[in-house]
mmCIF file with all atom_site columns, C-alpha atoms in Angstrom:
data_model
loop_
_atom_site.group_PDB
_atom_site.id
_atom_site.type_symbol
_atom_site.label_atom_id
_atom_site.label_alt_id
_atom_site.label_comp_id
_atom_site.label_asym_id
_atom_site.label_entity_id
_atom_site.label_seq_id
_atom_site.pdbx_PDB_ins_code
_atom_site.Cartn_x
_atom_site.Cartn_y
_atom_site.Cartn_z
_atom_site.occupancy
_atom_site.B_iso_or_equiv
_atom_site.pdbx_formal_charge
_atom_site.auth_seq_id
_atom_site.auth_comp_id
_atom_site.auth_asym_id
_atom_site.auth_atom_id
_atom_site.pdbx_PDB_model_num
ATOM 1   C CA . LYS A 1 1   ? 10.485  -10.477 -11.491 1.00 79.00 ? 261 LYS A CA 1
ATOM 2   C CA . GLN A 1 2   ? 6.923   -9.927  -10.021 1.00 85.00 ? 262 GLN A CA 1
ATOM 3   C CA . GLU A 1 3   ? 5.202   -6.956  -11.437 1.00 91.00 ? 263 GLU A CA 1
ATOM 4   C CA . VAL A 1 4   ? 1.597   -5.605  -11.224 1.00 95.00 ? 264 VAL A CA 1
ATOM 5   C CA . THR A 1 5   ? 0.154   -3.735  -14.117 1.00 96.00 ? 265 THR A CA 1
ATOM 6   C CA . GLN A 1 6   ? -2.973  -1.485  -14.463 1.00 97.00 ? 266 GLN A CA 1
ATOM 7   C CA . ILE A 1 7   ? -4.148  -0.200  -17.751 1.00 92.00 ? 267 ILE A CA 1
ATOM 8   C CA . PRO A 1 8   ? -5.757  2.325   -18.203 1.00 92.00 ? 268 PRO A CA 1
ATOM 9   C CA . ALA A 1 9   ? -3.963  4.833   -16.284 1.00 95.00 ? 269 ALA A CA 1
ATOM 10  C CA . ALA A 1 10  ? -7.088  7.029   -16.343 1.00 96.00 ? 270 ALA A CA 1
ATOM 11  C CA . LEU A 1 11  ? -10.723 6.342   -16.905 1.00 96.00 ? 271 LEU A CA 1
ATOM 12  C CA . SER A 1 12  ? -13.547 9.046   -17.097 1.00 97.00 ? 272 SER A CA 1
ATOM 13  C CA . VAL A 1 13  ? -17.186 7.681   -17.055 1.00 97.00 ? 273 VAL A CA 1
ATOM 14  C CA . PRO A 1 14  ? -20.727 9.139   -16.891 1.00 97.00 ? 274 PRO A CA 1
ATOM 15  C CA . GLU A 1 15  ? -22.828 8.687   -13.343 1.00 97.00 ? 275 GLU A CA 1
ATOM 16  C CA . GLY A 1 16  ? -24.593 5.512   -13.196 1.00 97.00 ? 276 GLY A CA 1
ATOM 17  C CA . GLU A 1 17  ? -22.321 3.416   -15.643 1.00 97.00 ? 277 GLU A CA 1
ATOM 18  C CA . ASN A 1 18  ? -20.882 0.047   -14.497 1.00 97.00 ? 278 ASN A CA 1
ATOM 19  C CA . LEU A 1 19  ? -17.247 0.131   -15.171 1.00 96.00 ? 279 LEU A CA 1
ATOM 20  C CA . VAL A 1 20  ? -14.277 -2.531  -14.966 1.00 97.00 ? 280 VAL A CA 1
ATOM 21  C CA . LEU A 1 21  ? -10.927 -1.783  -13.591 1.00 97.00 ? 281 LEU A CA 1
ATOM 22  C CA . ASN A 1 22  ? -8.135  -4.108  -14.776 1.00 97.00 ? 282 ASN A CA 1
ATOM 23  C CA . CYS A 1 23  ? -5.087  -5.494  -13.034 1.00 97.00 ? 283 CYS A CA 1
ATOM 24  C CA . SER A 1 24  ? -2.562  -8.027  -14.519 1.00 96.00 ? 284 SER A CA 1
ATOM 25  C CA . PHE A 1 25  ? 0.415   -9.818  -12.648 1.00 94.00 ? 285 PHE A CA 1
ATOM 26  C CA . THR A 1 26  ? 3.554   -11.688 -14.077 1.00 91.00 ? 286 THR A CA 1
ATOM 27  C CA . ASP A 1 27  ? 3.631   -14.539 -11.267 1.00 84.00 ? 287 ASP A CA 1
ATOM 28  C CA . SER A 1 28  ? 0.680   -16.860 -10.930 1.00 81.00 ? 288 SER A CA 1
ATOM 29  C CA . ALA A 1 29  ? 1.944   -17.993 -7.386  1.00 86.00 ? 289 ALA A CA 1
ATOM 30  C CA . ILE A 1 30  ? 0.065   -15.328 -5.715  1.00 88.00 ? 290 ILE A CA 1
ATOM 31  C CA . TYR A 1 31  ? -0.625  -15.326 -2.113  1.00 89.00 ? 291 TYR A CA 1
ATOM 32  C CA . ASN A 1 32  ? -3.366  -12.774 -2.228  1.00 92.00 ? 292 ASN A CA 1
ATOM 33  C CA . LEU A 1 33  ? -4.345  -9.590  -4.022  1.00 94.00 ? 293 LEU A CA 1
ATOM 34  C CA . GLN A 1 34  ? -5.949  -6.532  -2.815  1.00 96.00 ? 294 GLN A CA 1
ATOM 35  C CA . TRP A 1 35  ? -7.807  -3.604  -4.239  1.00 97.00 ? 295 TRP A CA 1
ATOM 36  C CA . PHE A 1 36  ? -7.231  -0.193  -2.605  1.00 97.00 ? 296 PHE A CA 1
ATOM 37  C CA . ARG A 1 37  ? -8.682  3.231   -3.107  1.00 97.00 ? 297 ARG A CA 1
ATOM 38  C CA . GLN A 1 38  ? -6.498  6.262   -2.847  1.00 95.00 ? 298 GLN A CA 1
ATOM 39  C CA . ASP A 1 39  ? -8.056  9.908   -2.707  1.00 93.00 ? 299 ASP A CA 1
ATOM 40  C CA . PRO A 1 40  ? -5.880  12.698  -3.719  1.00 87.00 ? 300 PRO A CA 1
ATOM 41  C CA . GLY A 1 41  ? -2.946  13.440  -0.794  1.00 82.00 ? 301 GLY A CA 1
ATOM 42  C CA . LYS A 1 42  ? -4.473  10.829  1.367   1.00 85.00 ? 302 LYS A CA 1
ATOM 43  C CA . GLY A 1 43  ? -3.582  7.145   2.661   1.00 88.00 ? 303 GLY A CA 1
ATOM 44  C CA . LEU A 1 44  ? -4.909  4.132   0.849   1.00 94.00 ? 304 LEU A CA 1
ATOM 45  C CA . THR A 1 45  ? -8.093  2.421   1.849   1.00 93.00 ? 305 THR A CA 1
ATOM 46  C CA . SER A 1 46  ? -8.504  -1.271  1.635   1.00 93.00 ? 306 SER A CA 1
ATOM 47  C CA . LEU A 1 47  ? -11.541 -2.242  -0.604  1.00 96.00 ? 307 LEU A CA 1
ATOM 48  C CA . LEU A 1 48  ? -11.443 -5.886  -1.130  1.00 96.00 ? 308 LEU A CA 1
ATOM 49  C CA . LEU A 1 49  ? -8.856  -8.785  -0.475  1.00 94.00 ? 309 LEU A CA 1
ATOM 50  C CA . ILE A 1 50  ? -8.987  -11.918 -2.763  1.00 94.00 ? 310 ILE A CA 1
ATOM 51  C CA . GLN A 1 51  ? -7.136  -15.166 -1.500  1.00 91.00 ? 311 GLN A CA 1
ATOM 52  C CA . SER A 1 52  ? -5.284  -17.294 -4.169  1.00 89.00 ? 312 SER A CA 1
ATOM 53  C CA . SER A 1 53  ? -7.913  -19.772 -3.470  1.00 90.00 ? 313 SER A CA 1
ATOM 54  C CA . GLN A 1 54  ? -11.022 -17.841 -4.271  1.00 91.00 ? 314 GLN A CA 1
ATOM 55  C CA . ARG A 1 55  ? -12.205 -16.479 -7.590  1.00 93.00 ? 315 ARG A CA 1
ATOM 56  C CA . GLU A 1 56  ? -14.129 -13.403 -6.401  1.00 95.00 ? 316 GLU A CA 1
ATOM 57  C CA . GLN A 1 57  ? -15.147 -11.127 -3.587  1.00 95.00 ? 317 GLN A CA 1
ATOM 58  C CA . THR A 1 58  ? -17.832 -8.767  -3.190  1.00 96.00 ? 318 THR A CA 1
ATOM 59  C CA . SER A 1 59  ? -18.768 -5.618  -1.072  1.00 95.00 ? 319 SER A CA 1
ATOM 60  C CA . GLY A 1 60  ? -21.468 -3.632  -1.759  1.00 97.00 ? 320 GLY A CA 1
ATOM 61  C CA . ARG A 1 61  ? -21.435 -2.434  -5.376  1.00 97.00 ? 321 ARG A CA 1
ATOM 62  C CA . LEU A 1 62  ? -17.830 -3.558  -5.785  1.00 97.00 ? 322 LEU A CA 1
ATOM 63  C CA . ASN A 1 63  ? -16.807 -7.056  -7.180  1.00 97.00 ? 323 ASN A CA 1
ATOM 64  C CA . ALA A 1 64  ? -13.383 -8.207  -7.600  1.00 97.00 ? 324 ALA A CA 1
ATOM 65  C CA . SER A 1 65  ? -12.365 -11.156 -9.314  1.00 96.00 ? 325 SER A CA 1
ATOM 66  C CA . LEU A 1 66  ? -8.881  -13.322 -9.476  1.00 96.00 ? 326 LEU A CA 1
ATOM 67  C CA . ASP A 1 67  ? -7.695  -15.311 -12.366 1.00 94.00 ? 327 ASP A CA 1
ATOM 68  C CA . LYS A 1 68  ? -4.366  -16.910 -11.477 1.00 92.00 ? 328 LYS A CA 1
ATOM 69  C CA . SER A 1 69  ? -3.976  -18.768 -14.773 1.00 91.00 ? 329 SER A CA 1
ATOM 70  C CA . SER A 1 70  ? -4.205  -15.510 -16.985 1.00 93.00 ? 330 SER A CA 1
ATOM 71  C CA . GLY A 1 71  ? -2.603  -13.310 -14.386 1.00 94.00 ? 331 GLY A CA 1
ATOM 72  C CA . ARG A 1 72  ? -5.618  -11.092 -14.380 1.00 96.00 ? 332 ARG A CA 1
ATOM 73  C CA . SER A 1 73  ? -7.812  -9.467  -11.610 1.00 97.00 ? 333 SER A CA 1
ATOM 74  C CA . THR A 1 74  ? -10.662 -7.119  -12.280 1.00 97.00 ? 334 THR A CA 1
ATOM 75  C CA . LEU A 1 75  ? -12.582 -4.622  -10.079 1.00 97.00 ? 335 LEU A CA 1
ATOM 76  C CA . TYR A 1 76  ? -16.201 -4.004  -10.980 1.00 97.00 ? 336 TYR A CA 1
ATOM 77  C CA . ILE A 1 77  ? -18.203 -1.147  -9.998  1.00 97.00 ? 337 ILE A CA 1
ATOM 78  C CA . ALA A 1 78  ? -21.671 -1.220  -10.528 1.00 98.00 ? 338 ALA A CA 1
ATOM 79  C CA . ALA A 1 79  ? -23.941 2.131   -10.783 1.00 97.00 ? 339 ALA A CA 1
ATOM 80  C CA . SER A 1 80  ? -20.805 4.606   -10.402 1.00 97.00 ? 340 SER A CA 1
ATOM 81  C CA . GLN A 1 81  ? -21.140 7.745   -8.488  1.00 97.00 ? 341 GLN A CA 1
ATOM 82  C CA . PRO A 1 82  ? -19.274 10.881  -8.233  1.00 97.00 ? 342 PRO A CA 1
ATOM 83  C CA . GLY A 1 83  ? -18.119 9.899   -4.747  1.00 96.00 ? 343 GLY A CA 1
ATOM 84  C CA . ASP A 1 84  ? -16.328 6.852   -6.588  1.00 97.00 ? 344 ASP A CA 1
ATOM 85  C CA . SER A 1 85  ? -13.896 9.302   -7.916  1.00 97.00 ? 345 SER A CA 1
ATOM 86  C CA . ALA A 1 86  ? -10.424 8.493   -6.749  1.00 97.00 ? 346 ALA A CA 1
ATOM 87  C CA . THR A 1 87  ? -7.331  6.373   -7.918  1.00 97.00 ? 347 THR A CA 1
ATOM 88  C CA . TYR A 1 88  ? -7.804  2.603   -7.796  1.00 98.00 ? 348 TYR A CA 1
ATOM 89  C CA . LEU A 1 89  ? -4.726  0.504   -6.834  1.00 98.00 ? 349 LEU A CA 1
ATOM 90  C CA . CYS A 1 90  ? -4.201  -3.226  -7.145  1.00 97.00 ? 350 CYS A CA 1
ATOM 91  C CA . ALA A 1 91  ? -1.524  -4.958  -5.028  1.00 97.00 ? 351 ALA A CA 1
ATOM 92  C CA . GLY A 1 92  ? -0.089  -8.501  -5.024  1.00 95.00 ? 352 GLY A CA 1
ATOM 93  C CA . VAL A 1 93  ? 1.181   -10.547 -2.114  1.00 92.00 ? 353 VAL A CA 1
ATOM 94  C CA . TYR A 1 94  ? 3.406   -13.436 -2.962  1.00 88.00 ? 354 TYR A CA 1
ATOM 95  C CA . ASN A 1 95  ? 4.552   -14.887 0.511   1.00 83.00 ? 355 ASN A CA 1
ATOM 96  C CA . GLN A 1 96  ? 3.307   -14.974 4.003   1.00 82.00 ? 356 GLN A CA 1
ATOM 97  C CA . GLY A 1 97  ? 5.521   -11.882 5.143   1.00 86.00 ? 357 GLY A CA 1
ATOM 98  C CA . GLY A 1 98  ? 2.887   -9.842  3.361   1.00 89.00 ? 358 GLY A CA 1
ATOM 99  C CA . LYS A 1 99  ? 4.932   -7.457  1.157   1.00 93.00 ? 359 LYS A CA 1
ATOM 100 C CA . LEU A 1 100 ? 2.581   -5.751  -1.390  1.00 95.00 ? 360 LEU A CA 1
ATOM 101 C CA . ILE A 1 101 ? 3.690   -5.198  -5.051  1.00 96.00 ? 361 ILE A CA 1
ATOM 102 C CA . PHE A 1 102 ? 1.630   -2.480  -6.360  1.00 97.00 ? 362 PHE A CA 1
ATOM 103 C CA . GLY A 1 103 ? 0.291   -1.424  -9.857  1.00 97.00 ? 363 GLY A CA 1
ATOM 104 C CA . GLN A 1 104 ? 0.580   2.251   -11.044 1.00 96.00 ? 364 GLN A CA 1
ATOM 105 C CA . GLY A 1 105 ? -3.186  2.824   -10.282 1.00 96.00 ? 365 GLY A CA 1
ATOM 106 C CA . THR A 1 106 ? -6.111  3.840   -12.421 1.00 97.00 ? 366 THR A CA 1
ATOM 107 C CA . GLU A 1 107 ? -7.338  7.303   -11.768 1.00 97.00 ? 367 GLU A CA 1
ATOM 108 C CA . LEU A 1 108 ? -11.200 7.276   -12.203 1.00 98.00 ? 368 LEU A CA 1
ATOM 109 C CA . SER A 1 109 ? -13.385 10.198  -12.521 1.00 97.00 ? 369 SER A CA 1
ATOM 110 C CA . VAL A 1 110 ? -17.225 9.849   -12.488 1.00 97.00 ? 370 VAL A CA 1
ATOM 111 C CA . LYS A 1 111 ? -18.938 12.724  -14.056 1.00 97.00 ? 371 LYS A CA 1
ATOM 112 C CA . PRO A 1 112 ? -22.530 14.020  -12.819 1.00 95.00 ? 372 PRO A CA 1
ATOM 113 C CA . GLU B 2 1   ? -12.985 1.475   14.395  1.00 78.00 ? 169 GLU B CA 1
ATOM 114 C CA . PRO B 2 2   ? -8.951  0.976   15.101  1.00 82.00 ? 170 PRO B CA 1
ATOM 115 C CA . GLU B 2 3   ? -6.702  2.733   12.649  1.00 92.00 ? 171 GLU B CA 1
ATOM 116 C CA . VAL B 2 4   ? -3.170  3.323   11.833  1.00 95.00 ? 172 VAL B CA 1
ATOM 117 C CA . THR B 2 5   ? -1.790  6.832   12.532  1.00 96.00 ? 173 THR B CA 1
ATOM 118 C CA . GLN B 2 6   ? 1.188   8.694   11.512  1.00 97.00 ? 174 GLN B CA 1
ATOM 119 C CA . THR B 2 7   ? 3.031   11.612  12.439  1.00 96.00 ? 175 THR B CA 1
ATOM 120 C CA . PRO B 2 8   ? 3.809   14.213  11.333  1.00 96.00 ? 176 PRO B CA 1
ATOM 121 C CA . SER B 2 9   ? 1.623   14.615  8.414   1.00 95.00 ? 177 SER B CA 1
ATOM 122 C CA . HIS B 2 10  ? 4.079   16.739  6.481   1.00 97.00 ? 178 HIS B CA 1
ATOM 123 C CA . GLN B 2 11  ? 7.767   16.891  7.374   1.00 97.00 ? 179 GLN B CA 1
ATOM 124 C CA . VAL B 2 12  ? 10.087  19.700  5.727   1.00 98.00 ? 180 VAL B CA 1
ATOM 125 C CA . THR B 2 13  ? 14.018  18.906  6.105   1.00 97.00 ? 181 THR B CA 1
ATOM 126 C CA . GLN B 2 14  ? 17.327  20.200  4.457   1.00 97.00 ? 182 GLN B CA 1
ATOM 127 C CA . MET B 2 15  ? 19.305  17.469  2.611   1.00 97.00 ? 183 MET B CA 1
ATOM 128 C CA . GLY B 2 16  ? 21.808  15.813  4.902   1.00 97.00 ? 184 GLY B CA 1
ATOM 129 C CA . GLN B 2 17  ? 19.521  15.945  7.881   1.00 97.00 ? 185 GLN B CA 1
ATOM 130 C CA . GLU B 2 18  ? 18.235  13.124  9.865   1.00 97.00 ? 186 GLU B CA 1
ATOM 131 C CA . VAL B 2 19  ? 14.180  12.634  9.889   1.00 98.00 ? 187 VAL B CA 1
ATOM 132 C CA . ILE B 2 20  ? 12.354  10.133  12.236  1.00 97.00 ? 188 ILE B CA 1
ATOM 133 C CA . LEU B 2 21  ? 8.573   9.206   10.924  1.00 98.00 ? 189 LEU B CA 1
ATOM 134 C CA . ARG B 2 22  ? 6.348   7.852   13.407  1.00 97.00 ? 190 ARG B CA 1
ATOM 135 C CA . CYS B 2 23  ? 3.494   5.510   13.297  1.00 97.00 ? 191 CYS B CA 1
ATOM 136 C CA . VAL B 2 24  ? 1.224   3.823   15.476  1.00 97.00 ? 192 VAL B CA 1
ATOM 137 C CA . PRO B 2 25  ? 0.080   0.359   14.176  1.00 96.00 ? 193 PRO B CA 1
ATOM 138 C CA . ILE B 2 26  ? -3.450  -1.048  15.132  1.00 94.00 ? 194 ILE B CA 1
ATOM 139 C CA . SER B 2 27  ? -2.734  -2.296  18.642  1.00 90.00 ? 195 SER B CA 1
ATOM 140 C CA . ASN B 2 28  ? -3.000  -5.951  18.337  1.00 89.00 ? 196 ASN B CA 1
ATOM 141 C CA . HIS B 2 29  ? -1.474  -6.483  14.892  1.00 93.00 ? 197 HIS B CA 1
ATOM 142 C CA . LEU B 2 30  ? 1.779   -8.172  14.566  1.00 92.00 ? 198 LEU B CA 1
ATOM 143 C CA . TYR B 2 31  ? 3.248   -7.397  11.274  1.00 94.00 ? 199 TYR B CA 1
ATOM 144 C CA . PHE B 2 32  ? 4.400   -3.562  10.439  1.00 95.00 ? 200 PHE B CA 1
ATOM 145 C CA . TYR B 2 33  ? 5.581   -2.071  7.005   1.00 97.00 ? 201 TYR B CA 1
ATOM 146 C CA . TRP B 2 34  ? 6.833   0.895   5.607   1.00 98.00 ? 202 TRP B CA 1
ATOM 147 C CA . TYR B 2 35  ? 6.104   1.815   1.847   1.00 98.00 ? 203 TYR B CA 1
ATOM 148 C CA . ARG B 2 36  ? 6.942   5.047   0.094   1.00 97.00 ? 204 ARG B CA 1
ATOM 149 C CA . GLN B 2 37  ? 5.332   6.828   -2.952  1.00 95.00 ? 205 GLN B CA 1
ATOM 150 C CA . ILE B 2 38  ? 7.240   9.249   -5.022  1.00 95.00 ? 206 ILE B CA 1
ATOM 151 C CA . LEU B 2 39  ? 4.843   11.854  -6.834  1.00 92.00 ? 207 LEU B CA 1
ATOM 152 C CA . GLY B 2 40  ? 3.554   10.243  -9.822  1.00 89.00 ? 208 GLY B CA 1
ATOM 153 C CA . GLN B 2 41  ? 4.954   6.718   -9.371  1.00 93.00 ? 209 GLN B CA 1
ATOM 154 C CA . LYS B 2 42  ? 4.109   3.499   -7.874  1.00 94.00 ? 210 LYS B CA 1
ATOM 155 C CA . VAL B 2 43  ? 3.576   2.842   -4.339  1.00 96.00 ? 211 VAL B CA 1
ATOM 156 C CA . GLU B 2 44  ? 6.850   0.946   -3.185  1.00 97.00 ? 212 GLU B CA 1
ATOM 157 C CA . PHE B 2 45  ? 7.667   -1.568  -0.517  1.00 97.00 ? 213 PHE B CA 1
ATOM 158 C CA . LEU B 2 46  ? 10.547  -0.435  1.914   1.00 98.00 ? 214 LEU B CA 1
ATOM 159 C CA . VAL B 2 47  ? 10.572  -2.697  4.656   1.00 97.00 ? 215 VAL B CA 1
ATOM 160 C CA . SER B 2 48  ? 8.611   -5.376  6.808   1.00 95.00 ? 216 SER B CA 1
ATOM 161 C CA . PHE B 2 49  ? 8.808   -5.914  10.678  1.00 94.00 ? 217 PHE B CA 1
ATOM 162 C CA . TYR B 2 50  ? 7.837   -8.738  12.631  1.00 92.00 ? 218 TYR B CA 1
ATOM 163 C CA . ASN B 2 51  ? 8.782   -10.335 16.089  1.00 90.00 ? 219 ASN B CA 1
ATOM 164 C CA . ASN B 2 52  ? 11.083  -7.285  16.607  1.00 90.00 ? 220 ASN B CA 1
ATOM 165 C CA . GLU B 2 53  ? 13.104  -7.729  13.701  1.00 93.00 ? 221 GLU B CA 1
ATOM 166 C CA . ILE B 2 54  ? 13.319  -6.943  10.092  1.00 95.00 ? 222 ILE B CA 1
ATOM 167 C CA . SER B 2 55  ? 11.753  -9.715  8.093   1.00 94.00 ? 223 SER B CA 1
ATOM 168 C CA . GLU B 2 56  ? 12.306  -8.261  4.467   1.00 94.00 ? 224 GLU B CA 1
ATOM 169 C CA . LYS B 2 57  ? 13.531  -5.296  3.167   1.00 95.00 ? 225 LYS B CA 1
ATOM 170 C CA . SER B 2 58  ? 13.725  -3.778  -0.543  1.00 95.00 ? 226 SER B CA 1
ATOM 171 C CA . GLU B 2 59  ? 16.950  -2.611  -2.248  1.00 94.00 ? 227 GLU B CA 1
ATOM 172 C CA . ILE B 2 60  ? 15.814  1.063   -1.589  1.00 94.00 ? 228 ILE B CA 1
ATOM 173 C CA . PHE B 2 61  ? 16.202  0.312   2.259   1.00 95.00 ? 229 PHE B CA 1
ATOM 174 C CA . ASP B 2 62  ? 19.969  0.919   2.431   1.00 93.00 ? 230 ASP B CA 1
ATOM 175 C CA . ASP B 2 63  ? 22.077  1.801   5.315   1.00 94.00 ? 231 ASP B CA 1
ATOM 176 C CA . GLN B 2 64  ? 20.644  5.279   5.455   1.00 96.00 ? 232 GLN B CA 1
ATOM 177 C CA . PHE B 2 65  ? 17.099  3.799   6.610   1.00 97.00 ? 233 PHE B CA 1
ATOM 178 C CA . SER B 2 66  ? 16.390  1.899   10.030  1.00 97.00 ? 234 SER B CA 1
ATOM 179 C CA . VAL B 2 67  ? 13.295  1.048   11.720  1.00 97.00 ? 235 VAL B CA 1
ATOM 180 C CA . GLU B 2 68  ? 12.521  0.380   15.276  1.00 94.00 ? 236 GLU B CA 1
ATOM 181 C CA . ARG B 2 69  ? 9.615   -0.443  17.612  1.00 92.00 ? 237 ARG B CA 1
ATOM 182 C CA . PRO B 2 70  ? 10.952  1.416   20.722  1.00 85.00 ? 238 PRO B CA 1
ATOM 183 C CA . ASP B 2 71  ? 7.962   0.405   22.794  1.00 85.00 ? 239 ASP B CA 1
ATOM 184 C CA . GLY B 2 72  ? 4.688   -1.522  22.462  1.00 77.00 ? 240 GLY B CA 1
ATOM 185 C CA . SER B 2 73  ? 2.799   0.991   20.336  1.00 86.00 ? 241 SER B CA 1
ATOM 186 C CA . ASN B 2 74  ? 5.275   3.004   18.205  1.00 93.00 ? 242 ASN B CA 1
ATOM 187 C CA . PHE B 2 75  ? 6.812   1.993   14.750  1.00 96.00 ? 243 PHE B CA 1
ATOM 188 C CA . THR B 2 76  ? 9.478   4.396   13.459  1.00 97.00 ? 244 THR B CA 1
ATOM 189 C CA . LEU B 2 77  ? 11.290  5.113   10.351  1.00 98.00 ? 245 LEU B CA 1
ATOM 190 C CA . LYS B 2 78  ? 14.629  6.869   10.395  1.00 97.00 ? 246 LYS B CA 1
ATOM 191 C CA . ILE B 2 79  ? 16.343  8.052   7.550   1.00 97.00 ? 247 ILE B CA 1
ATOM 192 C CA . ARG B 2 80  ? 19.914  9.367   8.639   1.00 96.00 ? 248 ARG B CA 1
ATOM 193 C CA . SER B 2 81  ? 20.998  11.685  6.069   1.00 95.00 ? 249 SER B CA 1
ATOM 194 C CA . THR B 2 82  ? 18.298  12.719  3.920   1.00 97.00 ? 250 THR B CA 1
ATOM 195 C CA . LYS B 2 83  ? 18.795  13.098  0.163   1.00 96.00 ? 251 LYS B CA 1
ATOM 196 C CA . LEU B 2 84  ? 16.663  15.081  -2.468  1.00 97.00 ? 252 LEU B CA 1
ATOM 197 C CA . GLU B 2 85  ? 15.382  11.874  -4.003  1.00 96.00 ? 253 GLU B CA 1
ATOM 198 C CA . ASP B 2 86  ? 13.959  10.968  -0.534  1.00 97.00 ? 254 ASP B CA 1
ATOM 199 C CA . SER B 2 87  ? 11.243  13.415  -0.972  1.00 98.00 ? 255 SER B CA 1
ATOM 200 C CA . ALA B 2 88  ? 7.992   11.376  -1.155  1.00 97.00 ? 256 ALA B CA 1
ATOM 201 C CA . MET B 2 89  ? 4.775   10.329  0.716   1.00 97.00 ? 257 MET B CA 1
ATOM 202 C CA . TYR B 2 90  ? 5.714   7.596   3.365   1.00 98.00 ? 258 TYR B CA 1
ATOM 203 C CA . PHE B 2 91  ? 2.926   5.082   4.440   1.00 97.00 ? 259 PHE B CA 1
ATOM 204 C CA . CYS B 2 92  ? 3.056   2.911   7.446   1.00 97.00 ? 260 CYS B CA 1
ATOM 205 C CA . ALA B 2 93  ? 1.001   0.133   7.288   1.00 96.00 ? 261 ALA B CA 1
ATOM 206 C CA . SER B 2 94  ? -0.009  -2.972  9.704   1.00 95.00 ? 262 SER B CA 1
ATOM 207 C CA . ARG B 2 95  ? -1.396  -6.501  9.469   1.00 93.00 ? 263 ARG B CA 1
ATOM 208 C CA . PRO B 2 96  ? -2.929  -8.897  12.171  1.00 91.00 ? 264 PRO B CA 1
ATOM 209 C CA . ARG B 2 97  ? -1.212  -12.092 11.369  1.00 86.00 ? 265 ARG B CA 1
ATOM 210 C CA . GLY B 2 98  ? 0.344   -13.813 8.633   1.00 77.00 ? 266 GLY B CA 1
ATOM 211 C CA . LEU B 2 99  ? -2.813  -15.548 7.039   1.00 80.00 ? 267 LEU B CA 1
ATOM 212 C CA . PRO B 2 100 ? -3.898  -15.055 3.371   1.00 74.00 ? 268 PRO B CA 1
ATOM 213 C CA . THR B 2 101 ? -7.096  -13.604 4.760   1.00 79.00 ? 269 THR B CA 1
ATOM 214 C CA . ASP B 2 102 ? -5.198  -10.704 6.172   1.00 87.00 ? 270 ASP B CA 1
ATOM 215 C CA . THR B 2 103 ? -5.818  -7.100  4.832   1.00 90.00 ? 271 THR B CA 1
ATOM 216 C CA . GLN B 2 104 ? -2.972  -4.478  5.196   1.00 93.00 ? 272 GLN B CA 1
ATOM 217 C CA . TYR B 2 105 ? -4.477  -1.435  6.826   1.00 94.00 ? 273 TYR B CA 1
ATOM 218 C CA . PHE B 2 106 ? -2.579  1.854   6.011   1.00 95.00 ? 274 PHE B CA 1
ATOM 219 C CA . GLY B 2 107 ? -2.103  4.936   7.622   1.00 95.00 ? 275 GLY B CA 1
ATOM 220 C CA . PRO B 2 108 ? -2.602  8.575   6.054   1.00 94.00 ? 276 PRO B CA 1
ATOM 221 C CA . GLY B 2 109 ? 0.909   9.127   5.357   1.00 96.00 ? 277 GLY B CA 1
ATOM 222 C CA . THR B 2 110 ? 3.857   11.455  6.060   1.00 97.00 ? 278 THR B CA 1
ATOM 223 C CA . ARG B 2 111 ? 4.595   13.925  3.328   1.00 97.00 ? 279 ARG B CA 1
ATOM 224 C CA . LEU B 2 112 ? 8.581   14.229  3.171   1.00 98.00 ? 280 LEU B CA 1
ATOM 225 C CA . THR B 2 113 ? 9.966   17.156  1.372   1.00 98.00 ? 281 THR B CA 1
ATOM 226 C CA . VAL B 2 114 ? 13.890  17.313  1.243   1.00 97.00 ? 282 VAL B CA 1
ATOM 227 C CA . LEU B 2 115 ? 15.163  21.036  0.175   1.00 97.00 ? 283 LEU B CA 1
#
């Protein structure tokens, strides 16, 4: 069964710190993996998508990596800001149909 | 920038009633999805829709659920007889094509409360 797991469930850091969010998946035959941001009571905003043929993707202060052999992806956030406080979700796609299988998310709090 | 829209933002209904959740995907997208998120739980896939038919559905998506694209813009999710456990945030999403590079774009969600 394809499952996606995120640990820890919650993380609190001081402003300015660099941090890494973790995502693991059970099936290495992944098509692509997406990272999303979810603010309380809101929808999901796509941050980064990594194709199975790629090792990493970068957007501004965000860098996502993908290691299929170990079944892991990480989201690196540089110089964190209070505005980065949100829940971060990773989700894997295993076929062209695009069904996303989500992790439970990591709730990030960046303290001023 | 184009975005996925959903209406209503919040729907309250009595158990056993029918509800229709509406979505307008991004106009040139070909794949459409419904997901739901029960409070405090993971986002779960319900159904995908491509070329005017269901391409995949989860075991949650039973006979009480149906989807439709009645015209060129709207995509709807109908729940025929709502149950208490249907209370959740329902998200619509769309994707341009079927390529590995394609991001899914999500709407803001409809919060469904079944009393």
